[in-house]
Coordinates of C-alpha atoms and ligand atoms in Angstrom, one line a residue:
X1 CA 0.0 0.0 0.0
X2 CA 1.4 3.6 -0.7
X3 CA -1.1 5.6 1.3
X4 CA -2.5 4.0 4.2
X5 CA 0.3 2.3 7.0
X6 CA -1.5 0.4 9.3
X7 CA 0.5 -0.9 12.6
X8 CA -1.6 -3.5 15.0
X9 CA -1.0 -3.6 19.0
X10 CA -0.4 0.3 19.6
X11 CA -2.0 -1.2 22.4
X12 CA -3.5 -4.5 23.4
X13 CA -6.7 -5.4 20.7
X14 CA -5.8 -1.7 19.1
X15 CA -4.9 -0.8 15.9
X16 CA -4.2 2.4 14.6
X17 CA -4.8 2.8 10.4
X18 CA -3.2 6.0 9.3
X19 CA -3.4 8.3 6.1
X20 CA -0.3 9.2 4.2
X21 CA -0.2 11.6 1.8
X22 CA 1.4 14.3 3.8
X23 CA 2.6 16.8 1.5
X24 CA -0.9 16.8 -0.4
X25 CA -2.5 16.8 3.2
X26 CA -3.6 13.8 3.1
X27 CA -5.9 14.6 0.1
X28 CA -8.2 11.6 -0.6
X29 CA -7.3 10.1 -3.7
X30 CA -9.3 6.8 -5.0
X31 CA -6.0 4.7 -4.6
X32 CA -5.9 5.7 -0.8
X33 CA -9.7 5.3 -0.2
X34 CA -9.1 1.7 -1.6
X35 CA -6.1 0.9 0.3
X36 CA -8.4 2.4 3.7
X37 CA -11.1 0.2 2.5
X38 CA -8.9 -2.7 2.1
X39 CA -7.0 -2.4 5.7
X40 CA -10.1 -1.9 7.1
X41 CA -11.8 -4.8 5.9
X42 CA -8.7 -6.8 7.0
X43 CA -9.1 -5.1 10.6
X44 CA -12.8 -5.9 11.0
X45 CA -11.8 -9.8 9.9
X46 CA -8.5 -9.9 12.3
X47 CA -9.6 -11.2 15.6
X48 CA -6.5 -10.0 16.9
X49 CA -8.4 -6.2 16.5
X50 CA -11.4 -5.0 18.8
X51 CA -11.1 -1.3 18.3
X52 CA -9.3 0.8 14.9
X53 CA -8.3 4.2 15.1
X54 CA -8.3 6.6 11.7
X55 CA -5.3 9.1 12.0
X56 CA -3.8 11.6 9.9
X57 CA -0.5 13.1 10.8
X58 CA -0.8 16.8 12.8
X59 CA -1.1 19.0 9.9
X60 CA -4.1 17.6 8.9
X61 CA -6.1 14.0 9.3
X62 CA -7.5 15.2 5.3
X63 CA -8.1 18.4 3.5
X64 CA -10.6 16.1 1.5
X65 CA -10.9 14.7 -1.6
X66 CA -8.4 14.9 -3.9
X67 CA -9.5 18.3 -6.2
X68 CA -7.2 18.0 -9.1
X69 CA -7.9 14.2 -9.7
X70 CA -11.7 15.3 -9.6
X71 CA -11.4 18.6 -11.6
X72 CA -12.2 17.2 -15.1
X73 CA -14.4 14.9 -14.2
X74 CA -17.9 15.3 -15.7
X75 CA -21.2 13.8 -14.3
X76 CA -21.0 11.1 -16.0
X77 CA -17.9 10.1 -15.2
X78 CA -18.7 10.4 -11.7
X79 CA -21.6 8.0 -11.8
X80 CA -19.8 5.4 -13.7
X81 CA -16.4 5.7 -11.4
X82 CA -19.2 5.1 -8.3
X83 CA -16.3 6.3 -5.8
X84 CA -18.9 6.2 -2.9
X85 CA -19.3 2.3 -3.3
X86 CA -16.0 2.4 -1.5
X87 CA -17.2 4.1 1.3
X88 CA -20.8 2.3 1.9
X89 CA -18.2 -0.4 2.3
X90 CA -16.1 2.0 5.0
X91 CA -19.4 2.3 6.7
X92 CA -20.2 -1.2 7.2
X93 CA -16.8 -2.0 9.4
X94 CA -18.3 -4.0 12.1
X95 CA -15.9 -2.8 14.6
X96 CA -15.2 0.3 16.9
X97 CA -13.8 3.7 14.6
X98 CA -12.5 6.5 16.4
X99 CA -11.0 9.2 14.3
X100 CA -7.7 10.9 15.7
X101 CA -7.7 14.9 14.4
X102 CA -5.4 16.9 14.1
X103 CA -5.5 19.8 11.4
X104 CA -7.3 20.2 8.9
X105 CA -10.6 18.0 8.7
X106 CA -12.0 19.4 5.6
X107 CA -14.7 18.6 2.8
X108 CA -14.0 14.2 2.6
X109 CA -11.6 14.5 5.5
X110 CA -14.8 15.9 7.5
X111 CA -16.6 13.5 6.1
X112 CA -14.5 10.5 6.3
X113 CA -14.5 11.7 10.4
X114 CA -18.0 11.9 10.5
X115 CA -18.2 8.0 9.6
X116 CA -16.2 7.5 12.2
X117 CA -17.7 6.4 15.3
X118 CA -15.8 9.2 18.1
X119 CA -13.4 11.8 17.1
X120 CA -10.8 13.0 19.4
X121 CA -9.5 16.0 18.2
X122 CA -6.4 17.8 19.0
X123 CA -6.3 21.6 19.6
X124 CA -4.9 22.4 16.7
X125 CA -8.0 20.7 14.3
X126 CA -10.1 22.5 11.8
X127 CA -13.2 21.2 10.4
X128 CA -15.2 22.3 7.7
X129 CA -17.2 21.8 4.5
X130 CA -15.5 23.8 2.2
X131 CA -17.1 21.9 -1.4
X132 CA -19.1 25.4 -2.0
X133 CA -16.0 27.5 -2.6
X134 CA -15.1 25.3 -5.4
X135 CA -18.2 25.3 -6.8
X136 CA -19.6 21.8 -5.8
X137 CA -21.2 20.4 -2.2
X138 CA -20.2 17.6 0.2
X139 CA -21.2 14.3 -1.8
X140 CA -20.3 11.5 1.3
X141 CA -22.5 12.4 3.7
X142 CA -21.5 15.8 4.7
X143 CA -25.0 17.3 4.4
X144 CA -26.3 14.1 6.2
X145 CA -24.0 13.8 9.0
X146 CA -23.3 16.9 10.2
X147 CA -26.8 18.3 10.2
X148 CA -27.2 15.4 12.6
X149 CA -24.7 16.3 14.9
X150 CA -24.9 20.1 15.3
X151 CA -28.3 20.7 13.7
X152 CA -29.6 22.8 11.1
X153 CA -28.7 26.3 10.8
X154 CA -24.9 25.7 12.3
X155 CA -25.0 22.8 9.1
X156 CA -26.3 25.1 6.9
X157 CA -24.0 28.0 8.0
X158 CA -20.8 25.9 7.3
X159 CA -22.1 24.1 4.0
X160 CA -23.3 27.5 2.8
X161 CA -20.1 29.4 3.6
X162 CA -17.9 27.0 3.3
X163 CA -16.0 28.3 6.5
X164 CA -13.8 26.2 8.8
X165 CA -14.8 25.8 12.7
X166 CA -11.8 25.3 15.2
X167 CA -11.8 21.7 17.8
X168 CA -13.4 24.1 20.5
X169 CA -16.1 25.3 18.8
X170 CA -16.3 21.5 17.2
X171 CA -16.9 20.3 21.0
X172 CA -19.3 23.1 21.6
X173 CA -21.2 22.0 19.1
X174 CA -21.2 18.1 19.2
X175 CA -19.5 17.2 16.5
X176 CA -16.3 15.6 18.7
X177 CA -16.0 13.9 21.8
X178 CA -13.4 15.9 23.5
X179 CA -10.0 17.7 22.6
X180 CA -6.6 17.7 23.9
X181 CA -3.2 19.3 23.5
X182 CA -1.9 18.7 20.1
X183 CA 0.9 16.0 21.5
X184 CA -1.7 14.2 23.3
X185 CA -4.6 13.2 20.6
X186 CA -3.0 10.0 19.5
X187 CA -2.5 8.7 23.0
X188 CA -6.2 10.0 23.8
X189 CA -7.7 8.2 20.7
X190 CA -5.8 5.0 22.0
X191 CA -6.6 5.2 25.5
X192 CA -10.5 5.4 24.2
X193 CA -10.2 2.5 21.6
X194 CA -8.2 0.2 24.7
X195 CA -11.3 1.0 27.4
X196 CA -13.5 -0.5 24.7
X197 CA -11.3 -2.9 23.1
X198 CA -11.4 -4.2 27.1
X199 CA -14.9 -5.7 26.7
X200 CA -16.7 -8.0 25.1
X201 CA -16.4 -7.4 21.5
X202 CA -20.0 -8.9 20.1
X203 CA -21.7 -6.7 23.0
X204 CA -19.3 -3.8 21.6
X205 CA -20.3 -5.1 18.3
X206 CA -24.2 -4.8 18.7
X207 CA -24.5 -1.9 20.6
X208 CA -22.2 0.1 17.8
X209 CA -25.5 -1.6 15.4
X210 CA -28.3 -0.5 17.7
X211 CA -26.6 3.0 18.0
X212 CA -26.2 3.2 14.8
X213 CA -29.7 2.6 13.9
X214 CA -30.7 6.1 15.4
X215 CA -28.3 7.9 13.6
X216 CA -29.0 6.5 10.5
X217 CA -32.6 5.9 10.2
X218 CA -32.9 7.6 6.9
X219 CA -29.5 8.5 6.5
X220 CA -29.6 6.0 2.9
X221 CA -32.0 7.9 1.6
X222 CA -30.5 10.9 2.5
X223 CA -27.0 10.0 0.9
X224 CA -28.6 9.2 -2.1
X225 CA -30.1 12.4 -2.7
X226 CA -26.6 14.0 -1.3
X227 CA -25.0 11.9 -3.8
X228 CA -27.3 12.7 -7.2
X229 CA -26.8 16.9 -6.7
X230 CA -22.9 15.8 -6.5
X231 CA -22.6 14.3 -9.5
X232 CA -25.1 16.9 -11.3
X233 CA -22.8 19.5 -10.3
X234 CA -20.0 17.9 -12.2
X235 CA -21.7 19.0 -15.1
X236 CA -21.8 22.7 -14.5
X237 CA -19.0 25.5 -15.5
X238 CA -19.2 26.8 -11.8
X239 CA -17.5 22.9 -10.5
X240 CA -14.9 23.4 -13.7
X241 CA -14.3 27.1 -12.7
X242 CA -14.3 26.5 -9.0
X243 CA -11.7 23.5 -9.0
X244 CA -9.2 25.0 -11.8
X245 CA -9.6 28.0 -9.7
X246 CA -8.2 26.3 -6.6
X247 CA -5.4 24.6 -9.1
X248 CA -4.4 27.9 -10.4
X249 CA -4.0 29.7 -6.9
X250 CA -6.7 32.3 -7.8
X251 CA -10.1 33.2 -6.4
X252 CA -13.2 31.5 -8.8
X253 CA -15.5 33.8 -10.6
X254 CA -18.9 31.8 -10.8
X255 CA -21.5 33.0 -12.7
X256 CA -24.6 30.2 -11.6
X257 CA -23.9 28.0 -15.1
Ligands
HXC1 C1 -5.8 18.1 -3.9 C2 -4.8 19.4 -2.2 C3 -6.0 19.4 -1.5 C4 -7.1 18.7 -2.0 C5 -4.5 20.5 -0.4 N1 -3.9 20.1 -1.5 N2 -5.8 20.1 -0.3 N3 -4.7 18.8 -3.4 N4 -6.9 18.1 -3.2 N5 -8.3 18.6 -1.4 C6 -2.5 20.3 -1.9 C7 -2.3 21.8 -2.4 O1 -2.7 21.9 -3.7 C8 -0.8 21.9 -2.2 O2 -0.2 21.3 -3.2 C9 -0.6 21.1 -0.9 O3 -1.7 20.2 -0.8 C10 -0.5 21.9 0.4 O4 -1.7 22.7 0.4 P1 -1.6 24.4 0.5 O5 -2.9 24.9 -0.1 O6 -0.4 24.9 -0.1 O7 -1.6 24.6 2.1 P2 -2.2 25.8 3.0 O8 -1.9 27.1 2.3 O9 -1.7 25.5 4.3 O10 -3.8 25.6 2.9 C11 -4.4 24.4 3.4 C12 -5.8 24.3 3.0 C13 -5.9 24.4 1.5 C14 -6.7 25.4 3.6 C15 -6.4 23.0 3.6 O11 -5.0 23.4 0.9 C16 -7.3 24.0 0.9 O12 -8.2 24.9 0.9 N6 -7.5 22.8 0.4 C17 -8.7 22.4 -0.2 C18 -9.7 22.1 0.8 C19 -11.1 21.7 0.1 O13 -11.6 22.4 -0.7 N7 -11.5 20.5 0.4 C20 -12.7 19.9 -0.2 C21 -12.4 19.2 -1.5 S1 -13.9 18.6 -2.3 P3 1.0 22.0 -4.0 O14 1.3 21.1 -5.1 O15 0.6 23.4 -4.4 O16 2.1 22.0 -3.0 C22 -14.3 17.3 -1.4 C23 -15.6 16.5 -1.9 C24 -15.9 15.4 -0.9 O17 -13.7 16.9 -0.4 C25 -16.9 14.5 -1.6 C26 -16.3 13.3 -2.2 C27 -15.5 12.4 -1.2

């Protein structure tokens, strides 16, 4: 694998999967959302594994997905390519997530968060849904997710604006669990993951289901719908001006087309 490094036994039953792009921030490129698909699905079969931790490194756990291998996409190419087949199959890990934050947590990076289970966040993390200020919209689960864990209007503020919220005001709102000092959010997320990796995993196991349930009741139908107005904005000029505008180091100029 070139972008995922997974080590097993950080701590008894604990094993911590990280993301390894650094100098693109970690940006999610389909080769590393395979590779995190595959290591997790080898996770969730290893019964040597009762609790994974998703890290980044401490500029940023992901600035999301990866904007220049989308930029010339069109619709169509979108909804043949089916990238979010990878992460239905992310969602369905059986086992315990926590996601371990530091920096930036931004558009997928939010997202892929969000599908976590817990996030520990250092101080230093910055989350936000930035799609709109390259001319698209979250497409896995942004809209879904995070309207479910700090409600409507904040949602809509940061999907509308596009504007990043620090850990603090993350834990103010709901969206983490707690935050620590920047050296500490590794150990935190693996002192979590060992407390429940120290009981019984099928009780761990169908509790994580039956929790689950609640925050999901209707989250499929809602991803779908999430995922439709992605792709249809893949055939406007605003996504093709907004992502070669972020290419090119300039500000966009979207005219609604
Ligand atoms: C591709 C990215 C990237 C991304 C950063 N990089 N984010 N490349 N896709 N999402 C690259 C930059 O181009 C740059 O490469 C290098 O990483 C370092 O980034 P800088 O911009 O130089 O760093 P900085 O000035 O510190 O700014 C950090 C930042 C900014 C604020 C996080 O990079 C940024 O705004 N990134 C994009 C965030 C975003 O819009 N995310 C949503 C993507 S859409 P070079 O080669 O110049 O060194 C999305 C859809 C999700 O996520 C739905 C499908 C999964």
């Amino acid at each position: 694998m070139d972008f995922i490094i997974v080590e097993k036994d950080v701590a008894p039953f604990v094993a911590v999967v990280r993301l390894n792009r650094p100098k693109e921030l970690n940006a999610l490129n389909l080769q590393l959302m395979g590779e995190l698909r595959d290591s997790l699905e080898a996770l969730d079969a290893d019964d040597t594994v009762r609790a994974i931790i998703i890290t980044g490194d401490r500029r940023a756990f992901a600035a999301g997905a990866d904007i220049k291998q989308m930029s010339g996409k069109t619709a169509t190419d979108m909804l043949i390519a089916d990238q979010f087949s990878t992460w239905d199959r992310i969602k369905r890990t059986k086992k315990p997530i926590i996601a371990a934050v530091s920096g930036f947590a931004l558009g997928g990076g939010c997202e892929l968060a969000m599908t976590c289970d817990m996030i520990i966040a250092s101080e230093t993390a910055k989350f936000g849904q930035p799609e709109i200020k390259i001319g698209v919209m979250p497409g896995a689960g942004g809209t879904q997710r995070l309207t479910r864990a700090i409600g409507k209007a904040k949602a809509m503020e940061l999907v509308l604006t596009g504007k990043f919220i620090d850990a603090k005001q993350a834990e103010a709102w709901g969206l983490v669990n707690r935050v620590v000092p920047e050296e500490l959010y590794l150990e935190e997320a693996i002192k979590l993951a060992s407390e429940i990796a120290a009981q019984s995993p099928i009780a761990v196991r169908l509790a994580k289901e039956a929790i689950n349930h609640v925050a999901e009741s209707h989250l499929n139908e809602g991803l779908h719908l999430e995922r439709k107005n992605f792709y249809l904005l893949f055939a406007t000029e605003d996504q093709t001006e907004g992502m070669n505008a972020f290419i090119e180091k300039r500000p966009p100029n979207f005219t609604g087309r």
